[in-house]
XYZ file of C-alpha atoms in Angstrom:
694
model
C -9.113 7.799 -26.609
C -8.362 11.326 -27.815
C -7.768 13.001 -24.448
C -5.232 15.802 -24.829
C -5.150 17.345 -21.340
C -6.118 16.869 -17.706
C -8.929 19.191 -16.572
C -7.031 20.645 -13.634
C -3.853 21.366 -15.608
C -5.385 23.707 -18.164
C -4.484 27.397 -17.930
C -5.173 30.589 -19.864
C -2.137 29.744 -22.036
C -4.185 27.057 -23.801
C -7.085 29.423 -24.647
C -8.065 29.224 -28.295
C -6.851 25.623 -28.568
C -8.889 22.558 -29.455
C -9.036 20.451 -26.313
C -10.247 16.892 -25.630
C -11.044 15.876 -22.049
C -12.356 12.788 -20.270
C -13.679 12.517 -16.741
C -16.600 12.415 -14.341
C -19.579 14.766 -14.243
C -19.395 16.436 -10.846
C -22.362 18.836 -11.168
C -24.823 19.840 -13.885
C -26.843 23.057 -14.327
C -29.458 23.153 -17.115
C -30.267 26.760 -18.080
C -32.542 25.841 -20.982
C -30.707 25.549 -24.268
C -27.377 25.905 -22.429
C -26.037 23.309 -20.009
C -23.087 23.816 -17.682
C -21.263 20.879 -16.130
C -18.211 20.687 -13.909
C -16.005 17.943 -15.354
C -13.547 16.381 -12.922
C -10.528 14.137 -13.316
C -7.487 13.286 -11.215
C -5.963 16.759 -11.560
C -8.983 18.979 -10.929
C -12.187 20.471 -12.322
C -13.115 22.499 -15.412
C -16.434 24.033 -16.448
C -17.778 22.710 -19.758
C -20.537 24.557 -21.641
C -22.971 22.686 -23.918
C -24.871 25.004 -26.250
C -27.640 23.484 -28.362
C -26.562 25.585 -31.344
C -23.066 24.026 -31.341
C -24.072 20.354 -31.006
C -26.190 17.835 -32.863
C -29.603 17.087 -31.407
C -28.367 13.657 -30.279
C -25.276 15.088 -28.570
C -27.271 17.791 -26.787
C -29.730 15.130 -25.609
C -26.788 13.223 -24.090
C -25.787 16.377 -22.212
C -29.385 16.961 -21.064
C -29.731 13.454 -19.621
C -26.321 13.211 -17.958
C -26.332 11.956 -14.365
C -23.768 13.087 -11.839
C -20.638 10.863 -11.730
C -21.231 9.545 -15.251
C -18.100 9.317 -17.410
C -17.863 11.314 -20.634
C -15.408 12.333 -23.306
C -15.812 15.886 -24.572
C -14.000 18.057 -27.129
C -14.195 21.751 -27.895
C -12.541 25.157 -27.781
C -10.962 26.465 -24.594
C -12.027 30.049 -23.944
C -12.163 32.699 -21.210
C -15.234 32.816 -19.012
C -17.357 35.928 -18.773
C -15.780 37.989 -15.996
C -18.911 37.957 -13.843
C -18.800 34.128 -13.826
C -15.194 33.753 -12.617
C -14.819 31.145 -9.868
C -11.886 32.135 -7.621
C -12.160 28.821 -5.736
C -10.878 26.888 -8.763
C -7.437 27.145 -10.397
C -9.356 26.895 -13.696
C -11.974 29.418 -12.583
C -11.304 31.915 -15.417
C -11.584 29.468 -18.326
C -14.127 27.020 -19.724
C -14.504 24.536 -22.556
C -17.117 25.292 -25.227
C -18.171 21.756 -26.139
C -18.355 20.765 -29.803
C -18.788 17.016 -29.310
C -19.610 14.624 -26.473
C -19.453 10.866 -26.017
C -21.053 9.055 -23.074
C -18.552 6.423 -21.909
C -20.354 5.127 -18.837
C -23.480 6.123 -16.944
C -23.740 6.236 -13.142
C -26.549 4.596 -11.206
C -28.160 6.157 -8.104
C -25.458 7.183 -5.638
C -25.438 5.696 -2.113
C -24.671 9.098 -0.572
C -24.233 12.769 -1.420
C -20.687 13.083 -2.714
C -20.695 16.876 -2.430
C -20.540 16.787 1.373
C -18.067 14.043 2.253
C -17.597 15.099 5.878
C -21.261 14.505 6.702
C -21.241 10.931 5.398
C -20.618 8.051 7.814
C -17.113 6.679 7.407
C -18.282 3.065 7.220
C -20.501 3.989 4.260
C -17.665 5.820 2.507
C -15.385 2.816 3.031
C -18.010 0.438 1.657
C -18.036 2.569 -1.512
C -14.359 3.484 -1.334
C -14.097 3.684 -5.128
C -16.460 6.669 -4.929
C -14.661 8.184 -1.949
C -11.394 8.041 -3.895
C -12.865 10.593 -6.309
C -13.080 13.229 -3.552
C -10.534 16.068 -3.675
C -9.326 15.108 -0.186
C -8.459 11.536 -1.122
C -6.877 12.590 -4.426
C -4.706 15.094 -2.556
C -3.750 12.571 0.124
C -2.756 9.779 -2.244
C -0.833 12.124 -4.545
C 1.049 13.473 -1.526
C 1.824 9.915 -0.418
C 3.186 9.168 -3.893
C 5.347 12.299 -3.784
C 6.686 11.358 -0.341
C 7.598 7.869 -1.550
C 9.362 9.309 -4.586
C 11.333 11.850 -2.501
C 12.507 9.058 -0.173
C 13.452 6.726 -3.035
C 15.336 9.456 -4.895
C 17.276 10.454 -1.776
C 18.286 6.877 -0.912
C 19.180 6.087 -4.526
C 21.465 9.123 -4.603
C 23.052 7.963 -1.334
C 24.112 4.608 -2.870
C 21.369 2.518 -1.257
C 20.134 -0.510 -3.200
C 16.433 -1.418 -3.131
C 15.930 -5.161 -2.591
C 12.607 -6.978 -2.216
C 12.303 -9.602 0.525
C 9.798 -12.503 0.769
C 6.189 -12.160 1.888
C 5.873 -15.888 2.626
C 8.339 -16.632 5.383
C 8.788 -18.448 8.688
C 6.899 -17.617 11.869
C 9.227 -16.576 14.699
C 6.735 -15.808 17.510
C 8.163 -12.904 19.504
C 6.204 -9.668 19.617
C 2.909 -9.116 17.802
C 0.889 -12.042 16.438
C 1.666 -13.300 12.939
C -0.769 -13.648 10.073
C -0.444 -17.292 9.025
C -0.832 -18.812 5.549
C -1.389 -22.593 5.269
C 0.766 -24.509 2.804
C -0.938 -26.839 0.310
C 2.320 -28.510 -0.713
C 3.396 -29.191 2.862
C 0.214 -30.190 4.731
C -0.007 -29.062 8.354
C 2.610 -26.334 7.949
C 2.240 -22.573 7.673
C 3.988 -19.547 6.285
C 3.861 -16.255 8.184
C 3.405 -12.869 6.568
C 6.321 -10.664 7.663
C 5.851 -8.231 10.534
C 8.937 -6.545 9.100
C 11.821 -7.598 6.815
C 14.042 -7.772 9.937
C 15.636 -11.164 9.387
C 16.145 -10.820 5.645
C 17.655 -7.350 5.769
C 20.205 -8.591 8.294
C 20.977 -11.524 6.020
C 21.482 -9.015 3.200
C 24.182 -7.434 5.356
C 25.826 -10.851 5.696
C 25.536 -11.099 1.919
C 27.480 -7.879 1.434
C 24.704 -5.423 0.438
C 25.920 -2.831 2.910
C 23.272 -0.178 2.105
C 19.803 -1.648 1.617
C 16.347 -0.139 1.540
C 12.854 -1.264 0.673
C 9.393 0.302 0.657
C 8.050 -2.775 2.392
C 4.583 -4.108 3.133
C 4.292 -5.469 6.682
C 1.568 -7.381 8.519
C 0.766 -7.531 12.243
C -2.253 -9.131 13.847
C -2.853 -6.618 16.632
C -5.639 -4.378 17.882
C -6.211 -1.358 15.664
C -6.357 2.361 16.477
C -6.250 5.628 14.546
C -2.551 5.279 13.713
C -2.370 1.490 13.205
C -3.455 -0.932 10.467
C -3.029 -4.728 10.163
C -1.157 -4.242 6.877
C 1.008 -1.185 6.495
C 3.952 0.225 4.554
C 7.308 1.124 6.028
C 10.519 2.504 4.575
C 13.033 -0.089 5.712
C 16.793 0.573 5.806
C 19.899 -1.330 6.925
C 23.574 -0.319 6.806
C 26.812 -2.197 7.481
C 30.018 -0.938 9.108
C 28.179 1.730 11.098
C 27.701 2.860 14.687
C 24.688 4.606 16.224
C 26.030 8.062 15.407
C 26.324 7.191 11.709
C 22.660 6.208 11.577
C 21.560 9.326 13.480
C 23.396 11.511 10.946
C 21.840 9.595 8.027
C 18.286 9.799 9.439
C 18.521 13.478 10.317
C 19.645 14.318 6.768
C 16.856 12.173 5.293
C 14.046 13.720 7.347
C 15.332 17.255 6.828
C 15.382 16.555 3.086
C 11.778 15.287 3.219
C 10.619 18.383 5.099
C 12.364 20.719 2.684
C 11.144 19.035 -0.496
C 7.544 18.374 0.526
C 6.697 20.886 3.247
C 9.096 23.667 2.220
C 10.351 23.678 5.816
C 14.069 24.372 6.253
C 15.109 22.751 9.549
C 18.564 24.003 10.515
C 18.846 22.983 14.168
C 20.100 19.484 15.044
C 17.399 17.045 16.157
C 17.164 16.936 19.944
C 18.251 13.701 21.635
C 16.869 12.255 24.833
C 17.321 8.953 26.634
C 14.335 6.734 27.216
C 14.573 7.213 30.990
C 14.590 11.004 30.658
C 11.615 10.941 28.306
C 9.617 8.733 30.671
C 10.521 10.700 33.804
C 10.164 14.243 32.438
C 7.312 13.727 29.957
C 5.674 10.445 31.018
C 6.040 9.031 27.505
C 8.674 7.453 25.266
C 7.381 9.651 22.418
C 7.094 13.105 23.997
C 5.586 16.055 22.165
C 8.141 18.878 22.509
C 5.971 21.611 20.994
C 5.069 22.695 24.527
C 6.659 22.520 27.982
C 4.805 21.177 31.067
C 7.638 19.003 32.444
C 6.935 16.430 35.141
C 8.839 17.079 38.387
C 9.675 14.502 41.073
C 8.723 15.681 44.570
C 8.844 12.328 46.364
C 11.360 13.571 48.958
C 9.209 16.612 49.764
C 5.941 14.643 49.821
C 7.457 12.194 52.284
C 7.843 14.996 54.864
C 4.228 16.234 54.766
C 1.337 14.851 56.840
C -0.959 14.045 53.918
C -1.720 10.341 54.409
C -2.098 9.513 50.701
C 1.393 10.836 49.923
C 2.915 9.251 53.023
C 1.546 5.788 52.286
C 2.806 5.859 48.717
C 6.298 7.010 49.694
C 6.580 4.429 52.495
C 5.491 1.644 50.119
C 8.250 2.547 47.648
C 6.090 4.559 45.258
C 6.722 8.057 43.952
C 5.004 11.446 43.942
C 5.352 13.727 40.932
C 3.765 16.974 39.816
C 3.110 19.189 36.806
C 2.961 22.956 37.090
C 0.549 24.556 34.613
C 1.403 28.238 34.027
C -1.809 30.282 34.137
C -3.771 27.231 35.246
C -5.460 29.126 38.091
C -8.024 30.042 35.419
C -9.226 26.426 35.281
C -12.943 26.192 36.001
C -14.372 23.656 38.409
C -15.646 21.575 35.486
C -12.184 21.571 33.866
C -10.585 20.391 37.119
C -13.222 17.664 37.397
C -12.537 16.675 33.793
C -8.815 16.337 34.528
C -9.617 14.292 37.637
C -11.766 11.938 35.568
C -8.917 11.607 33.083
C -6.504 10.749 35.905
C -8.869 8.031 37.103
C -9.128 6.617 33.578
C -5.314 6.366 33.431
C -5.334 4.220 36.583
C -4.616 6.797 39.305
C -6.613 6.844 42.521
C -7.365 10.560 42.149
C -5.729 13.929 41.463
C -4.596 16.306 44.192
C -3.981 19.925 43.170
C -2.997 23.393 44.321
C -4.199 26.580 42.662
C -2.102 29.715 43.234
C -4.255 32.844 43.093
C -2.936 36.014 41.375
C -2.357 37.519 44.834
C -0.268 34.515 45.885
C -2.944 32.813 48.019
C -2.807 28.998 47.912
C -6.178 27.422 47.254
C -6.100 23.702 48.083
C -6.981 21.241 50.794
C -3.289 20.222 50.766
C -2.147 23.425 52.472
C -3.031 22.134 55.934
C -0.754 19.116 55.463
C 2.381 21.071 54.536
C 4.390 23.290 56.832
C 4.954 26.755 55.272
C 8.663 26.081 54.650
C 7.898 22.707 53.053
C 5.186 24.243 50.856
C 7.604 26.936 49.723
C 10.171 24.267 48.855
C 7.502 22.446 46.802
C 6.517 25.606 44.914
C 10.149 26.395 44.116
C 10.817 22.797 43.028
C 8.073 22.911 40.376
C 8.873 26.555 39.485
C 5.316 27.729 40.207
C 4.262 31.374 40.297
C 1.132 33.431 40.951
C -1.710 32.327 38.695
C -0.364 28.774 38.227
C -1.950 25.398 38.920
C -0.054 22.373 40.292
C -1.440 18.853 39.942
C -0.068 15.711 41.580
C -0.020 11.965 41.168
C 1.154 9.543 43.864
C 1.401 5.855 43.001
C 3.792 3.234 41.668
C 6.217 4.431 38.981
C 4.392 3.038 35.947
C 1.041 4.519 37.032
C 2.531 7.948 37.721
C 4.271 8.015 34.358
C 1.130 6.944 32.511
C -1.156 9.336 34.412
C 0.948 12.492 34.264
C 2.065 11.746 30.705
C -1.591 11.520 29.667
C -2.653 14.593 31.672
C 0.177 16.602 30.146
C -1.280 15.978 26.672
C -4.839 16.604 27.862
C -3.837 19.974 29.345
C -2.020 20.909 26.142
C -5.226 20.256 24.179
C -7.353 22.054 26.761
C -5.150 25.174 26.643
C -4.239 24.906 22.917
C -0.513 24.689 23.675
C 0.598 22.567 20.702
C 2.378 25.005 18.428
C 2.021 24.647 14.655
C 5.581 23.495 14.025
C 7.590 20.296 13.543
C 9.684 19.024 16.445
C 11.798 15.954 15.692
C 13.420 13.971 18.478
C 15.733 10.963 18.841
C 14.803 8.811 21.851
C 17.765 6.586 22.724
C 18.975 3.963 25.195
C 15.797 1.916 25.489
C 15.788 -0.966 27.993
C 17.010 -4.156 26.336
C 14.311 -6.166 28.148
C 10.961 -5.732 29.800
C 9.477 -8.240 32.226
C 6.289 -10.007 31.154
C 4.051 -10.761 34.127
C 1.941 -12.977 31.891
C 4.862 -15.139 30.709
C 6.913 -14.735 33.924
C 10.093 -14.046 31.976
C 12.119 -11.285 30.385
C 11.131 -10.444 26.805
C 12.978 -8.302 24.273
C 11.756 -4.694 24.207
C 12.443 -4.501 20.464
C 13.655 -7.874 19.130
C 16.246 -10.517 20.089
C 18.903 -9.117 17.724
C 19.369 -5.680 19.345
C 22.928 -4.981 20.496
C 23.386 -3.942 24.151
C 25.884 -1.287 25.123
C 29.349 -2.807 25.515
C 29.508 -1.964 29.214
C 26.139 -3.689 29.852
C 26.870 -7.004 28.128
C 28.151 -8.563 31.365
C 24.666 -8.129 32.925
C 22.757 -10.050 30.236
C 22.725 -13.231 32.281
C 22.816 -11.768 35.796
C 20.702 -8.590 35.744
C 18.750 -8.190 32.463
C 16.678 -5.316 33.848
C 19.632 -2.911 33.909
C 20.834 -3.634 30.353
C 20.482 -0.715 27.909
C 19.920 -1.388 24.219
C 21.539 0.476 21.359
C 17.997 1.127 20.169
C 16.433 4.385 19.119
C 13.174 5.921 17.917
C 12.492 8.980 15.810
C 9.565 10.982 17.201
C 7.704 13.805 15.470
C 5.268 15.962 17.447
C 4.528 13.217 19.950
C 4.147 10.406 17.411
C 6.669 7.620 16.913
C 7.657 7.626 13.241
C 9.815 4.531 13.487
C 12.480 2.658 15.369
C 15.785 0.954 14.822
C 18.870 -0.381 16.523
C 22.418 -1.563 16.149
C 22.231 -5.336 15.637
C 24.125 -8.111 17.367
C 26.877 -9.441 15.108
C 28.907 -11.327 17.739
C 27.925 -14.989 18.388
C 28.810 -14.801 22.106
C 26.527 -11.800 22.665
C 23.708 -13.406 20.672
C 23.971 -16.586 22.745
C 23.839 -14.582 25.985
C 20.808 -12.716 24.639
C 18.955 -15.937 23.869
C 19.765 -17.266 27.356
C 18.468 -14.080 28.976
C 15.221 -14.563 27.064
C 14.954 -18.100 28.401
C 15.279 -19.881 25.049
C 16.542 -23.458 25.075
C 18.995 -24.675 22.438
C 16.111 -26.477 20.750
C 13.999 -23.308 20.652
C 16.909 -21.280 19.277
C 17.459 -23.826 16.525
C 13.744 -24.088 15.745
C 13.080 -20.341 15.600
C 16.328 -18.770 14.464
C 18.611 -21.625 13.406
C 18.979 -20.419 9.811
C 19.966 -16.942 10.983
C 22.380 -18.103 13.686
C 23.986 -20.355 11.106
C 24.386 -17.460 8.645
C 26.145 -15.369 11.290
C 28.917 -18.006 11.463
C 30.091 -17.012 7.989
C 31.409 -13.511 8.591
C 28.955 -10.887 9.802
C 29.741 -7.158 9.593
C 28.670 -4.738 12.343
C 25.352 -3.365 11.154
C 22.284 -1.444 12.176
C 19.110 -0.080 10.689
C 15.874 1.795 10.976
C 12.344 1.704 9.577
C 9.644 4.348 9.612
C 5.970 4.140 8.766
C 5.208 5.700 5.400
C 1.478 5.749 6.190
C 2.076 7.399 9.552
C 4.422 10.103 8.250
C 1.948 10.897 5.461
C -0.846 11.200 8.014
C 1.183 13.568 10.216
C 2.356 15.850 7.423
C -1.172 16.113 6.005
C -2.654 16.552 9.506
C -5.107 13.769 8.694
C -7.264 12.302 11.463
C -6.540 8.657 10.706
C -4.340 6.324 8.699
C -7.501 5.375 6.808
C -7.399 8.820 5.198
C -4.016 8.180 3.564
C -4.438 4.514 2.501
C -6.383 3.693 -0.650
C -8.163 0.611 0.701
C -7.821 0.468 4.514
C -9.246 -1.878 7.107
C -11.543 -0.739 9.929
C -11.250 -1.269 13.680
C -12.038 -4.996 13.608
C -9.490 -5.522 10.773
C -12.253 -6.099 8.228
C -12.712 -4.493 4.817
C -16.230 -3.027 4.288
C -15.605 -2.857 0.524
C -14.712 -6.509 -0.141
C -16.291 -8.047 2.990
C -12.927 -9.564 3.948
C -12.180 -11.645 5.917
C -14.745 -14.195 4.899
C -15.248 -17.941 4.859
C -14.124 -20.047 1.889
C -15.489 -23.047 0.035
C -15.100 -26.503 1.573
C -13.138 -27.595 -1.507
C -10.500 -24.969 -0.796
C -10.210 -26.171 2.790
C -9.878 -29.777 1.669
C -6.999 -28.899 -0.646
C -5.251 -27.339 2.360
C -6.136 -30.317 4.599
C -8.089 -27.990 6.896
C -11.625 -29.221 6.244
C -11.747 -31.250 9.484
C -11.157 -28.121 11.538
C -14.183 -26.422 9.934
C -16.742 -29.198 10.166
C -18.929 -27.421 12.740
C -22.469 -26.959 11.342
C -22.389 -23.213 11.820
C -19.268 -23.007 9.642
C -20.473 -25.223 6.799
C -22.236 -22.339 5.054
C -19.882 -19.400 4.685
C -22.546 -16.727 4.238
C -24.679 -18.058 7.062
C -21.662 -18.234 9.349
C -20.778 -14.649 8.593
C -24.293 -13.493 9.381
C -24.425 -15.449 12.634
C -21.267 -13.879 13.968
C -22.055 -11.349 16.681
C -19.721 -8.729 18.084
C -18.306 -9.638 21.466
C -19.147 -7.030 24.101
C -17.062 -6.479 27.234
C -19.934 -5.572 29.552
C -17.646 -4.787 32.490
C -15.673 -2.350 30.355
C -18.902 -0.701 29.152
C -20.072 -0.407 32.763
C -16.763 1.145 33.819
C -16.867 3.692 30.986
C -20.473 4.603 31.842
C -19.702 4.681 35.582
C -22.413 2.060 36.210
C -22.549 -0.465 39.013
C -24.282 -3.600 37.720
C -25.637 -6.541 39.709
C -24.828 -10.110 38.706
C -28.301 -10.439 37.190
C -27.824 -7.232 35.164
C -24.394 -8.405 33.999
C -26.043 -11.601 32.731
C -28.942 -9.860 30.975
C -27.038 -6.902 29.520
C -25.195 -8.734 26.665
C -28.400 -9.919 25.007
C -30.016 -6.493 25.459
C -27.051 -4.747 23.840
C -26.974 -7.308 21.017
C -30.642 -6.487 20.365
C -29.855 -2.775 20.222
C -26.971 -3.405 17.808
C -29.154 -5.658 15.627
C -31.858 -2.948 15.543
C -29.258 -0.313 14.586
C -28.000 -2.618 11.803
C -31.541 -2.917 10.438
C -31.928 0.865 10.502
C -28.668 1.317 8.575
C -29.985 -0.997 5.813
C -33.050 1.169 5.140
C -33.059 3.113 1.879
C -33.659 6.732 2.972
C -32.149 8.473 -0.054
C -35.453 9.997 -1.175
C -37.010 10.319 2.297
C -37.532 13.913 3.347
C -36.219 14.642 6.874
C -38.958 15.374 9.408
C -38.823 17.056 12.783
C -41.166 14.491 14.370
C -41.914 10.860 13.651
C -45.668 11.156 14.338
C -48.020 14.006 13.628
C -48.321 16.383 16.573
C -51.642 17.517 18.016
C -52.546 19.854 20.852
C -48.981 21.155 21.054
C -50.143 24.430 22.642
C -51.883 22.809 25.582
C -51.712 24.502 28.926
C -48.947 23.366 31.297
C -50.399 21.818 34.412
C -47.871 21.468 37.267
C -47.912 18.130 38.987
C -47.226 17.463 42.648
C -43.618 17.496 43.872
C -41.673 14.256 44.120
C -41.514 12.736 47.568
C -38.111 12.539 49.240
C -38.169 8.753 48.837
C -38.751 9.112 45.065
C -35.876 11.592 44.739
C -33.516 9.247 46.581
C -34.634 6.140 44.679
C -31.732 6.158 42.145
C -28.995 7.411 44.453
C -26.193 4.804 44.749
C -25.929 5.368 48.518
C -27.922 7.444 50.962
C -28.118 7.856 54.719
C -31.528 8.500 56.235
C -33.012 11.218 53.965
C -29.784 12.488 52.386
C -27.526 11.406 49.520
C -24.263 10.122 50.967
C -21.109 11.407 49.214
C -17.891 9.595 50.279
C -15.116 11.801 51.643
C -12.619 12.731 48.892
C -9.914 14.224 51.136
C -8.986 13.816 54.738
């Protein structure tokens, strides 16, 4: 290859030079005797001009017959464009290449979608042809930014005396937390490796081995439900340090993130990162990852609510629940539909409803609640939440977890509704997480983070007697309401580790089976140590303001953890299963043919969840019939998506219209019985609406 430059890196300085380029044909314009193409490569686009007088007949024919996205090599003289043809949208918009030779390297077949309008193409189609999507300017920008972020992090840690060490991908399953991805062993039949959810165990063993400053850009795997900011395989920057306390790690992380922001975003952050305990975050913001770009604090009014005569509040307070409120400055401007939308949100978060008070500009209180509060008590409430004329107060009364979840969610919804999220970066350390949380499903205490998190010294005595009050030396870094990563000081004392295992309900046999190799290592001199890991994918997504992790990963999975490009996961040949001694487990007829099995698989539909989302009340018969009906709809939609409509002209109507100007003839009114036919409840000749307030 004779390529001398990238298209997007050429400037007016190279004018007059002989240039050789290679890339993809983005667009072509044939002006008759002169052909213009936009040639694109990794670094950008440049206009190339093919003039019949400067090329052989064969070369000009190649230019004439070029298809978009074909690959060519072209050489010529770089020159200035005519001024009237400048393109200010391109960095190379004032220059062009006058082609003197062309070589067709690879032709492109018919494209599955229009690559000039990426945002209008279905994501599943773009992911199926991800190699085409990667050519888009958006994906090139995203992946280059991700590379730059990785390099900035590596350079910083290298300069801070960290050593990068790779840890195994094939390791032991230690079930505690998310589900493991398992890999069967051929050499040891009936046994399995697990893909690491994190390098947690190995990085602690590196501390035992004396590598007191370790890092790794690590691939991790977790078999859990996906969402916009989660993938089954992801990349995290993993760090561990010996001979440190919490404060040392906070100082290190703050310097690292400030360095990242300065180098990549040109943001100089001078103020110290705010710190907040987990309990404060949950009580004041309803979330352990609060967005601090706006206010809207949650205020506890349980003592005030207990003195009013509103039955809903009274019942909750007497049953040991709580009542909390959010004051929305200027919220009196909420329309009825906005209030109803917030109420629907509250219901979706698990609350029984949403009480509210609107304060008019003249100070008048507009709410059904006013008749349940004495004037002095109402004034105390207004002062407690710091409300003023023109504000709106909303309430939630329930058990603690429901109130936190509901008001935390509503706080974010209101911020979006009123556009309160400022365009800035607000970092936060959330500290002092609970060491344990109680699992109703397992009927035991489980580790909030992992079994190796060090409790505070003053809480160690409660590990065996009162696990619920034990605070962990664990911390998260939060950016604009998104958890970037988490870490903790680790347990290095055998007595504390034993007490931790006992609190988790592990027997000696279970401890030996799951963690024996690690417990044994800790007998040979273990330094105090702690660490942190943050998601590289997630930080990239936040800094680029991307909508999803899929936009910053070259080959991502979709919601069901499948890959549209490679059709993974898929079945394998029987011979492969036999080698792994797994053939017996896959003897079912429907699994004998991999392709057939894949086609027969149908998505599982939670009909009750669909009914709840659609606010439908279904009978038992409808619940039975609905799955097959929805499967038919999905199958029909799948058939539609397989149709080749590339050359089909869009039409306004499927069938030809006739008599469209016919005269409107009014029909007779519906009878009252017909109008009431679909009402969920009615009394006599009226729709019955249940009472919302007392």
